[in-house]
Amino acid sequence: MDNMNTTNKSAEQQRLDANATKEVPLEQWGPYLSERQWGTVREDYSQNGDAWNYFTHDQARSRAYRWGEDGIGGISDYFQNLCFAIALWNGKDPILKERLFGLTNGEGNHGEDVKELYYYLDNIPTHYYMKYLYKYPQAEYPYQDLIDKSKARNRQVPEYEILDTGVFNDDKYFDVFIEYAKSTSEDIYIKIEIVNRSTEAAPLTVLPTLWFYNRWQYKGLKNKPSIEYINKGSVHIKHENLDDYFFYFQNADDLLFTENETNLQKLFNKPNETEFVKDAFHEAIIENKNTKALRQKKQGTKCAPVYQLQLEGGSSKTIYLRLTTTKTDTPFEKDFESLFKKRKKEADEFYQSILTNRSADLDNIQRQAFAGLLWSKQYYHFDVERWLHTSDGITPVSQSRLNGRDHTWKYLKNQDVLSMPDKWEYPWYAAWDSAFHAIAMAMIDAAYAKNQLLVLMREWYMKPEGQLPAYEWDFSDVNPPVHAVAALEVYRIEKKLTGKGDINFLKKIFQKLIINFTWWINRKDINGNNIFEGGFLGLDNIGIFNRNIQLPNEIELEQSDGTSWMGMYALNMMDIALEIAVHDDSFEDAATKFYEHFVIIAEALNEMGLWNEDDHFFYDVLYLTGKEPFPLKVRSVVGLIPLFAVSIIEKDCIAKLNDFKKRMHWYKQYRIANNKYLPSEEQSDEEEVLLSLVHKERLVSILQKFLDEAEFLAPGGVRALSKYYQQHPYTVMLEGNDYTIEYDPADSTSDLFGGNSNWRGPIWMPINYLFIKALQRYGAFYGEGLKVEYPTGSGNLLNLQQVANELISKLSSIFKKDEKGNRPVYGPYNWFYEKEGNDLVQFYEYFHGDTSRGLGASHQTGWTALLVNLI
């Protein structure tokens, strides 16, 4: 494909090829606007680190942000100098709808949660075409009802959702479609279509809003930018870091200007420097305050044409706008609508080259998964040193902050467009999430996927000693080391799609990964015995107690998953080095080093107490001073992670690397002669070698539980905790305290790590993805020589490739329509979606262990989009 003539490539692929030559393979404009900036660590200047209450949703309409902006279905340039999004008012709400509403961590019975209905309908990697849907009730939005009823619920019951409130009953709502089509990278056509789904007429006020990120408040700009009136249908945009832009709009009922400045008087009882403040549009539209002054003002840093619409039942109205560097007297020429059709057709052609399913439903699922992945790009700005040592103008710098959250990360200076887990619930990057995002992204934009992995390794992210930042709530937390496997996957995907592997990318990331690998060896192997710790390792409440805490009285926890992740890491590093060594033999020694390191980690995992011979399972082990090691006998994903570390060294590779071949042969013979553990198996020709943490006999034993429907195997995939603990909770007493774990298939009933994620029973896509990739490798090696019962006890024997395919089918079933036309992902809310043909798909954070209903963050397309790589 890499040799294909450009005339045979889609228009989108040609644009991607051009972007790939850039230092940062990004379009200047995209969906880089966050969906929540309030309640983030970046905006928290409090002395007690209470980010949720220091900058609230209620304050957001009146208070200027310091580290970014947010909005509904919006866009910005890649440094977020200029932003565009919509604001709405249904004539009944107490506030102007400028941003998505949700509960804070303290308000929700299962942590923070967005309480809106919005959907990423379409997008392509260059964002030349994008489509977004927001559903807006015609009744007053139930802000207080959502807060009050959620607070009244405990952790044992489900969340109170927007569809439970009744405001979407009887179809009394608007569908607000926001569509973008670029003529060029700096010429953006915008179409807002509003559909009244009710049979009755209803009013709607629409404000397509343009504003600047307020950098001048901390002297981040030499000159304050401006949006200036030209005439009743256009404004002129001036910013020192942008070319001049023009914003065109048709037939507006009004045009308002204000400043993106904090309303100090309202929030803090301090005098405002200007009467024109951030919430001026809210007061003008909702309270009819100061409207004349806003209308007479002819320039500002925030501007919106105003459309007062009255829509008959079942009718629609369309607003056209254009943001461009081109000054023109005819911005809405006759072919304006045709550009949307052209870009939509190009998007169809691009995805037709990627989606090869026989099912229209699966194509729709994959297309919306890609759309969600692309809409989740976000401009992320955070300079920890500046954040710690400066005030936000409201709260002075304090010693508690200087020695508080993230104070050891002063070298972290981020200002990039990154793939976010969820732009409302998690509007900040998380290290291991980002790695999985890159795997999914590689299917459609390998250049950006590679950039994402490389940027996390750069010196303005990685600590000097080699630790990768986990997430802004605590950069020092430890996520699983999955960046090497992500780099390999991205490399292989691109090679498969284009016929050419990017060895230079592997070389770049390999050198940074060595630094991170060394950090793990030095910091997380306290006893130097190749048994690793790491704390919660991204699995939140998977442990019987918080694995991040310092255990009392010199109690140590040696972790099966920490050790297994490191075994996988060493094996991935060996694979990368081997791939490079075929082209550059100077990497051959590195391959040997990581091969030998993998062997000694495998020996430690299998022979130093983590494998329980009675239960045929891997467990974490507690070491108490003066007592025998105590295994925590909980069958969870912790004991399944050893399956991930598996690789096949092909005979062609071995033949090309003579030194590696000789060293591996010698090391094998040495260990056999000295009766030492050897984690390898060879085919009869002794040319193809399987390396794995789990020998064949133990693999079969683990798979018996793994494929047991009474334990791990669920209708929608593999559970994170065995269902056995539903009837048999596990309890252990430690230092006089009882700790218990039981099967929770839905939302978390624990408050560990905020209580908004649950690893005690639900299905998680990234873990299932790694299981499937591992089973495919085992299956490729063993073929028909190894079959297991699927499910356990059924008598139905399948090889491991077939088992992997069955798991893919289960994961797909979460999103596919069943025989009744319902999607399991929507659970009890299918009544709402079936009215529209049930073609809208959301990609949740995790899924119910029994019903497959979506749980947690509702738009965590990032790692849940891994589904597209499987189907």
Coordinates of C-alpha atoms in Angstrom, one line a residue, residues 270-692:
K270 CA -14.4 42.1 44.7
P271 CA -14.8 45.0 42.2
N272 CA -14.7 44.0 38.5
E273 CA -12.1 45.8 36.3
T274 CA -14.8 45.9 33.5
E275 CA -18.5 45.5 33.3
F276 CA -18.0 43.0 30.5
V277 CA -17.3 39.7 32.1
K278 CA -17.5 36.0 31.2
D279 CA -21.1 35.4 32.2
A280 CA -22.5 38.4 30.5
F281 CA -24.3 36.3 27.8
H282 CA -25.9 34.3 30.6
E283 CA -27.2 37.4 32.3
A284 CA -28.3 38.9 29.0
I285 CA -30.2 35.9 27.7
I286 CA -31.6 34.5 31.0
E287 CA -32.1 37.7 33.0
N288 CA -32.2 40.3 30.2
K289 CA -29.4 42.3 32.0
N290 CA -27.1 44.7 30.3
T291 CA -28.2 43.5 26.8
K292 CA -28.0 47.0 25.3
A293 CA -24.4 47.5 26.4
L294 CA -23.3 44.1 25.1
R295 CA -25.0 44.9 21.8
Q296 CA -23.4 48.3 21.5
K297 CA -19.9 47.0 22.4
K298 CA -18.1 46.4 19.1
Q299 CA -15.1 44.3 20.2
G300 CA -14.2 41.9 22.9
T301 CA -12.6 38.5 23.7
K302 CA -15.9 36.6 23.6
C303 CA -18.5 37.0 20.9
A304 CA -21.8 35.3 19.8
P305 CA -24.5 35.9 17.2
V306 CA -27.8 35.1 18.8
Y307 CA -30.6 33.1 17.1
Q308 CA -34.1 33.2 18.7
L309 CA -35.8 30.2 17.1
Q310 CA -39.4 28.9 17.3
L311 CA -39.6 25.3 16.0
E312 CA -42.9 23.7 15.2
G313 CA -43.3 20.0 16.3
G314 CA -41.2 17.7 14.1
S315 CA -39.6 20.6 12.2
S316 CA -35.9 21.6 11.9
K317 CA -33.9 24.7 11.4
T318 CA -30.3 25.2 10.2
I319 CA -27.7 27.8 11.1
Y320 CA -24.7 28.2 8.8
L321 CA -21.4 29.8 9.9
R322 CA -17.9 30.0 8.6
L323 CA -14.5 30.5 10.3
T324 CA -11.7 31.3 7.9
T325 CA -8.6 33.3 7.1
T326 CA -10.2 34.4 3.9
K327 CA -11.9 37.8 3.8
T328 CA -14.8 37.7 1.4
D329 CA -18.1 39.4 0.6
T330 CA -19.7 36.1 -0.3
P331 CA -19.0 33.7 2.5
F332 CA -22.1 31.6 1.9
E333 CA -21.8 30.9 -1.8
K334 CA -24.3 28.5 -3.5
D335 CA -22.1 25.4 -2.9
F336 CA -21.9 25.8 0.9
E337 CA -24.0 22.8 1.6
S338 CA -22.2 20.8 -1.1
L339 CA -19.0 20.9 0.8
F340 CA -20.6 19.0 3.7
K341 CA -21.7 16.4 1.2
K342 CA -18.3 16.2 -0.4
R343 CA -16.4 15.8 3.0
K344 CA -19.0 13.2 4.2
K345 CA -18.4 11.3 1.0
E346 CA -14.6 11.5 1.5
A347 CA -15.1 10.2 5.1
D348 CA -17.2 7.3 3.7
E349 CA -14.5 6.4 1.2
F350 CA -11.8 6.6 3.9
Y351 CA -13.6 4.2 6.2
Q352 CA -14.6 1.9 3.4
S353 CA -10.9 1.2 2.9
I354 CA -10.6 0.2 6.6
L355 CA -13.9 -1.4 7.6
T356 CA -14.3 -4.8 6.0
N357 CA -17.2 -6.3 8.0
R358 CA -20.0 -8.2 6.5
S359 CA -22.4 -6.5 9.0
A360 CA -23.8 -3.0 8.6
D361 CA -24.3 -2.9 12.4
L362 CA -20.6 -3.7 13.0
D363 CA -19.5 -1.1 10.5
N364 CA -21.7 1.4 12.4
I365 CA -20.2 0.4 15.7
Q366 CA -16.6 0.7 14.4
R367 CA -17.3 4.0 12.7
Q368 CA -18.6 5.5 15.9
A369 CA -15.8 4.0 17.9
F370 CA -13.3 5.8 15.6
A371 CA -15.4 9.0 15.8
G372 CA -15.3 8.9 19.6
L373 CA -11.6 8.2 19.6
L374 CA -11.0 11.2 17.4
W375 CA -13.4 13.5 19.2
S376 CA -11.5 12.7 22.4
K377 CA -8.4 14.6 21.3
Q378 CA -7.8 17.5 23.7
Y379 CA -5.4 20.4 24.2
Y380 CA -3.8 19.8 27.5
H381 CA -1.8 22.5 29.2
F382 CA 0.0 22.1 32.6
D383 CA 3.2 23.6 33.8
V384 CA 3.6 22.2 37.4
E385 CA 6.3 24.5 38.4
R386 CA 4.4 27.6 37.4
W387 CA 1.2 26.1 38.9
L388 CA 2.9 25.6 42.3
H389 CA 4.7 28.9 42.5
T390 CA 2.1 31.3 41.3
S391 CA -1.3 32.4 42.4
D392 CA -4.5 32.4 40.4
G393 CA -5.3 35.9 41.6
I394 CA -7.7 34.5 44.1
T395 CA -5.8 32.3 46.5
P396 CA -2.2 33.1 47.4
V397 CA 0.7 30.6 47.1
S398 CA 0.9 28.5 50.3
Q399 CA 3.5 26.2 51.8
S400 CA 0.9 23.4 51.8
R401 CA 0.7 23.6 48.0
L402 CA 4.5 23.9 47.6
N403 CA 4.8 20.6 49.4
G404 CA 1.5 19.1 48.3
R405 CA 0.1 17.3 45.2
D406 CA 2.6 16.7 42.4
H407 CA 5.3 19.0 44.0
T408 CA 8.1 16.6 42.9
W409 CA 7.0 17.0 39.2
K410 CA 8.3 20.5 38.6
Y411 CA 9.9 19.3 35.3
L412 CA 6.5 18.4 33.9
K413 CA 5.6 21.1 31.3
N414 CA 2.8 19.8 29.1
Q415 CA 1.3 21.7 26.2
D416 CA 0.1 19.2 23.6
V417 CA -3.0 17.8 21.9
L418 CA -3.5 14.4 23.5
S419 CA -5.9 11.6 23.3
M420 CA -8.0 11.7 26.5
P421 CA -9.8 8.8 28.2
D422 CA -13.0 10.8 28.4
K423 CA -13.2 14.6 27.9
W424 CA -15.7 15.1 30.6
E425 CA -15.0 12.4 33.3
Y426 CA -11.3 12.2 32.7
P427 CA -10.2 15.4 30.9
W428 CA -6.6 14.6 31.6
Y429 CA -4.3 11.9 30.2
A430 CA -3.5 8.7 32.1
A431 CA -0.3 6.9 31.2
W432 CA -1.6 3.4 30.4
D433 CA -4.8 4.7 28.9
S434 CA -2.8 6.7 26.4
A435 CA -0.8 3.6 25.4
F436 CA -4.0 1.7 24.5
H437 CA -5.5 4.7 22.7
A438 CA -2.4 4.7 20.4
I439 CA -3.1 1.0 19.4
A440 CA -6.7 1.9 18.3
M441 CA -5.5 5.1 16.7
A442 CA -2.9 3.3 14.6
M443 CA -5.7 1.8 12.5
I444 CA -6.6 5.2 11.1
D445 CA -3.7 7.5 11.9
A446 CA -0.4 5.7 12.6
A447 CA 1.6 8.9 12.5
Y448 CA -0.4 10.5 15.3
A449 CA -0.4 7.2 17.3
K450 CA 3.4 7.1 17.2
N451 CA 3.6 10.7 18.1
Q452 CA 1.4 10.1 21.2
L453 CA 3.7 7.4 22.4
L454 CA 6.8 9.3 21.8
V455 CA 5.6 12.5 23.4
L456 CA 4.9 10.7 26.7
M457 CA 8.5 9.7 26.7
R458 CA 9.8 13.2 26.2
E459 CA 11.7 15.1 28.9
W460 CA 8.7 17.4 29.6
Y461 CA 6.7 14.4 30.6
M462 CA 9.0 11.7 31.9
K463 CA 10.8 12.4 35.2
P464 CA 14.6 12.6 35.0
E465 CA 14.9 9.3 36.7
G466 CA 12.6 7.6 34.2
Q467 CA 9.1 7.5 35.8
L468 CA 6.2 8.2 33.5
P469 CA 3.5 10.5 34.8
A470 CA 0.4 8.6 35.8
Y471 CA -2.3 11.4 35.8
E472 CA -2.6 14.8 37.3
W473 CA -4.4 13.7 40.5
D474 CA -1.1 12.0 41.4
F475 CA 1.6 11.9 38.8
S476 CA 3.6 9.6 41.1
D477 CA 1.1 6.8 41.0
V478 CA 2.2 3.8 39.0
N479 CA 0.3 2.6 36.0
P480 CA 1.2 -0.8 34.3
P481 CA 4.2 -0.6 32.0
V482 CA 2.3 -1.2 28.7
H483 CA 4.0 1.4 26.5
A484 CA 6.4 -1.2 25.0
V485 CA 3.6 -3.5 23.9
A486 CA 1.7 -0.5 22.6
A487 CA 4.7 0.6 20.5
L488 CA 5.0 -3.0 19.1
E489 CA 1.3 -3.1 18.3
V490 CA 1.4 0.3 16.6
Y491 CA 4.4 -0.7 14.6
R492 CA 2.8 -4.0 13.5
I493 CA -0.5 -2.4 12.6
E494 CA 1.2 0.2 10.4
K495 CA 3.4 -2.4 8.8
K496 CA 0.4 -4.6 8.0
L497 CA -1.5 -1.6 6.5
T498 CA 1.3 -0.1 4.5
G499 CA 3.7 -3.0 4.0
K500 CA 6.5 -1.0 5.6
G501 CA 7.6 -0.9 9.3
D502 CA 8.9 2.3 10.9
I503 CA 12.2 1.1 12.4
N504 CA 13.2 4.7 13.2
F505 CA 10.1 5.0 15.4
L506 CA 11.1 1.8 17.2
K507 CA 14.6 3.0 17.7
K508 CA 13.4 6.3 19.2
I509 CA 11.0 4.8 21.6
F510 CA 13.3 1.9 22.6
Q511 CA 15.9 4.3 24.0
K512 CA 13.3 6.1 26.1
L513 CA 11.7 2.8 27.2
I514 CA 15.1 1.6 28.5
I515 CA 15.2 4.5 30.9
N516 CA 11.7 3.7 32.1
F517 CA 12.5 0.0 32.4
T518 CA 15.5 0.8 34.5
W519 CA 13.4 3.0 36.8
W520 CA 11.1 0.0 37.4
I521 CA 14.0 -2.3 38.2
N522 CA 15.5 0.2 40.6
R523 CA 12.3 1.4 42.4
K524 CA 9.8 -1.5 42.3
D525 CA 11.9 -4.5 43.1
I526 CA 12.8 -3.6 46.7
N527 CA 14.4 -6.9 47.5
G528 CA 16.3 -7.4 44.3
N529 CA 14.7 -10.8 43.7
N530 CA 12.8 -9.9 40.5
I531 CA 9.4 -9.9 42.3
F532 CA 7.8 -6.6 41.8
E533 CA 5.5 -4.3 43.7
G534 CA 3.9 -1.2 42.2
G535 CA 0.8 -0.6 44.2
F536 CA -2.7 -0.5 42.6
L537 CA -1.2 -0.6 39.1
G538 CA -4.2 1.0 37.4
L539 CA -6.6 -1.6 38.8
D540 CA -8.1 0.7 41.4
N541 CA -10.0 -1.6 43.9
I542 CA -8.8 -5.0 42.6
G543 CA -7.0 -5.7 45.9
I544 CA -8.6 -6.8 49.1
F545 CA -7.1 -3.6 50.5
N546 CA -5.6 -0.4 49.0
R547 CA -2.4 -1.7 47.4
N548 CA -1.0 1.8 47.3
I549 CA -0.8 2.2 51.1
Q550 CA 2.3 1.6 53.2
L551 CA 1.5 -1.6 55.1
P552 CA 2.2 -1.6 58.9
N553 CA 5.0 -3.2 60.8
E554 CA 7.3 -4.0 57.8
I555 CA 4.6 -6.1 56.1
E556 CA 5.5 -6.4 52.4
L557 CA 3.2 -7.2 49.5
E558 CA 4.7 -9.0 46.5
Q559 CA 2.5 -8.7 43.5
S560 CA 1.7 -11.3 40.9
D561 CA 0.6 -8.6 38.5
G562 CA 3.5 -6.3 39.1
T563 CA 5.9 -9.2 38.4
S564 CA 3.9 -10.3 35.4
W565 CA 3.7 -6.8 33.9
M566 CA 7.5 -6.6 34.2
G567 CA 7.9 -10.0 32.6
M568 CA 5.8 -8.8 29.7
Y569 CA 7.8 -5.5 29.6
A570 CA 11.1 -7.4 29.3
L571 CA 9.6 -9.7 26.6
N572 CA 8.3 -6.7 24.6
M573 CA 11.7 -5.0 24.8
M574 CA 13.3 -8.1 23.5
D575 CA 10.8 -8.2 20.6
I576 CA 11.5 -4.6 19.8
A577 CA 15.2 -5.1 19.9
L578 CA 14.9 -8.2 17.7
E579 CA 12.8 -6.3 15.1
I580 CA 15.4 -3.5 15.0
A581 CA 18.4 -5.9 15.0
V582 CA 17.2 -7.5 11.7
H583 CA 18.0 -4.0 10.2
D584 CA 20.7 -2.8 12.6
D585 CA 22.8 -5.5 14.3
S586 CA 24.0 -3.1 17.0
F587 CA 20.7 -3.8 18.8
E588 CA 21.4 -7.6 18.9
D589 CA 23.1 -7.4 22.3
A590 CA 20.1 -5.5 23.7
A591 CA 17.8 -8.3 22.5
T592 CA 20.0 -10.8 24.4
K593 CA 19.9 -8.7 27.6
F594 CA 16.1 -8.5 27.6
Y595 CA 15.8 -12.2 26.8
E596 CA 17.9 -13.1 29.8
H597 CA 16.1 -10.6 32.0
F598 CA 12.7 -12.1 31.0
V599 CA 14.0 -15.6 31.9
I600 CA 15.0 -14.5 35.5
I601 CA 11.6 -12.7 36.0
A602 CA 9.8 -15.8 34.8
E603 CA 11.8 -17.9 37.2
A604 CA 10.9 -15.6 40.1
L605 CA 7.2 -15.6 39.2
N606 CA 7.0 -19.4 39.0
E607 CA 9.3 -20.5 41.7
M608 CA 9.2 -17.9 44.5
G609 CA 5.8 -18.4 46.0
L610 CA 3.4 -16.5 43.7
W611 CA 2.2 -19.7 42.1
N612 CA -0.1 -21.7 44.4
E613 CA 0.2 -25.4 43.6
D614 CA -3.0 -26.3 45.5
D615 CA -5.2 -23.9 43.6
H616 CA -3.2 -23.8 40.3
F617 CA -3.4 -20.0 40.2
F618 CA -1.1 -17.0 40.8
Y619 CA -1.7 -14.9 43.9
D620 CA -0.3 -11.8 45.6
V621 CA 1.7 -12.8 48.7
L622 CA 2.0 -11.0 52.0
Y623 CA 5.3 -11.3 53.9
L624 CA 4.9 -10.7 57.6
T625 CA 8.0 -10.4 59.8
G626 CA 8.7 -13.7 61.5
K627 CA 5.8 -15.5 59.8
E628 CA 5.3 -17.8 56.8
P629 CA 4.4 -16.0 53.5
F630 CA 0.7 -15.6 53.3
P631 CA -1.0 -15.8 49.8
L632 CA -4.0 -13.6 49.3
K633 CA -6.2 -16.3 47.7
V634 CA -8.3 -14.1 45.5
R635 CA -8.9 -15.3 41.9
S636 CA -8.8 -12.0 40.0
V637 CA -7.3 -10.6 36.9
V638 CA -4.1 -10.2 39.0
G639 CA -3.5 -13.9 38.7
L640 CA -4.4 -13.9 35.0
I641 CA -2.0 -11.2 33.9
P642 CA 0.9 -13.7 33.6
L643 CA -0.8 -14.9 30.4
F644 CA 0.0 -11.6 28.7
A645 CA 3.7 -12.3 28.5
V646 CA 4.1 -14.5 25.5
S647 CA 6.1 -14.2 22.3
I648 CA 7.1 -16.3 19.4
I649 CA 10.6 -15.9 17.9
E650 CA 10.3 -16.9 14.3
K651 CA 12.9 -19.0 12.6
D652 CA 13.6 -16.3 10.0
C653 CA 14.5 -13.9 12.7
I654 CA 16.7 -16.4 14.5
A655 CA 18.5 -17.2 11.3
K656 CA 19.5 -13.6 10.7
L657 CA 20.8 -13.0 14.2
N658 CA 23.6 -15.4 14.7
D659 CA 25.0 -13.9 17.9
F660 CA 21.5 -13.8 19.6
K661 CA 21.0 -17.4 18.5
K662 CA 24.3 -18.6 20.0
R663 CA 23.7 -16.7 23.2
M664 CA 20.2 -18.0 23.6
H665 CA 21.3 -21.6 22.9
W666 CA 24.1 -21.3 25.5
Y667 CA 21.8 -19.8 28.1
K668 CA 19.3 -22.5 27.5
Q669 CA 21.9 -25.3 27.9
Y670 CA 23.4 -23.6 31.0
R671 CA 20.0 -23.4 32.7
I672 CA 19.1 -27.0 31.8
A673 CA 22.5 -28.3 33.1
N674 CA 22.0 -26.4 36.4
N675 CA 18.4 -27.5 36.7
K676 CA 17.1 -23.9 36.5
Y677 CA 13.7 -22.7 35.3
L678 CA 13.4 -22.1 31.6
P679 CA 10.3 -20.3 30.2
S680 CA 10.6 -21.5 26.6
E681 CA 9.3 -24.2 24.4
E682 CA 10.4 -25.2 20.9
Q683 CA 8.7 -26.8 18.0
S684 CA 10.2 -30.1 16.7
D685 CA 12.4 -28.3 14.2
E686 CA 13.9 -26.2 17.0
E687 CA 13.7 -23.1 14.9
E688 CA 10.5 -21.5 16.3
V689 CA 10.6 -20.7 20.0
L690 CA 7.7 -19.8 22.3
L691 CA 8.6 -17.7 25.3
S692 CA 6.0 -17.3 28.0

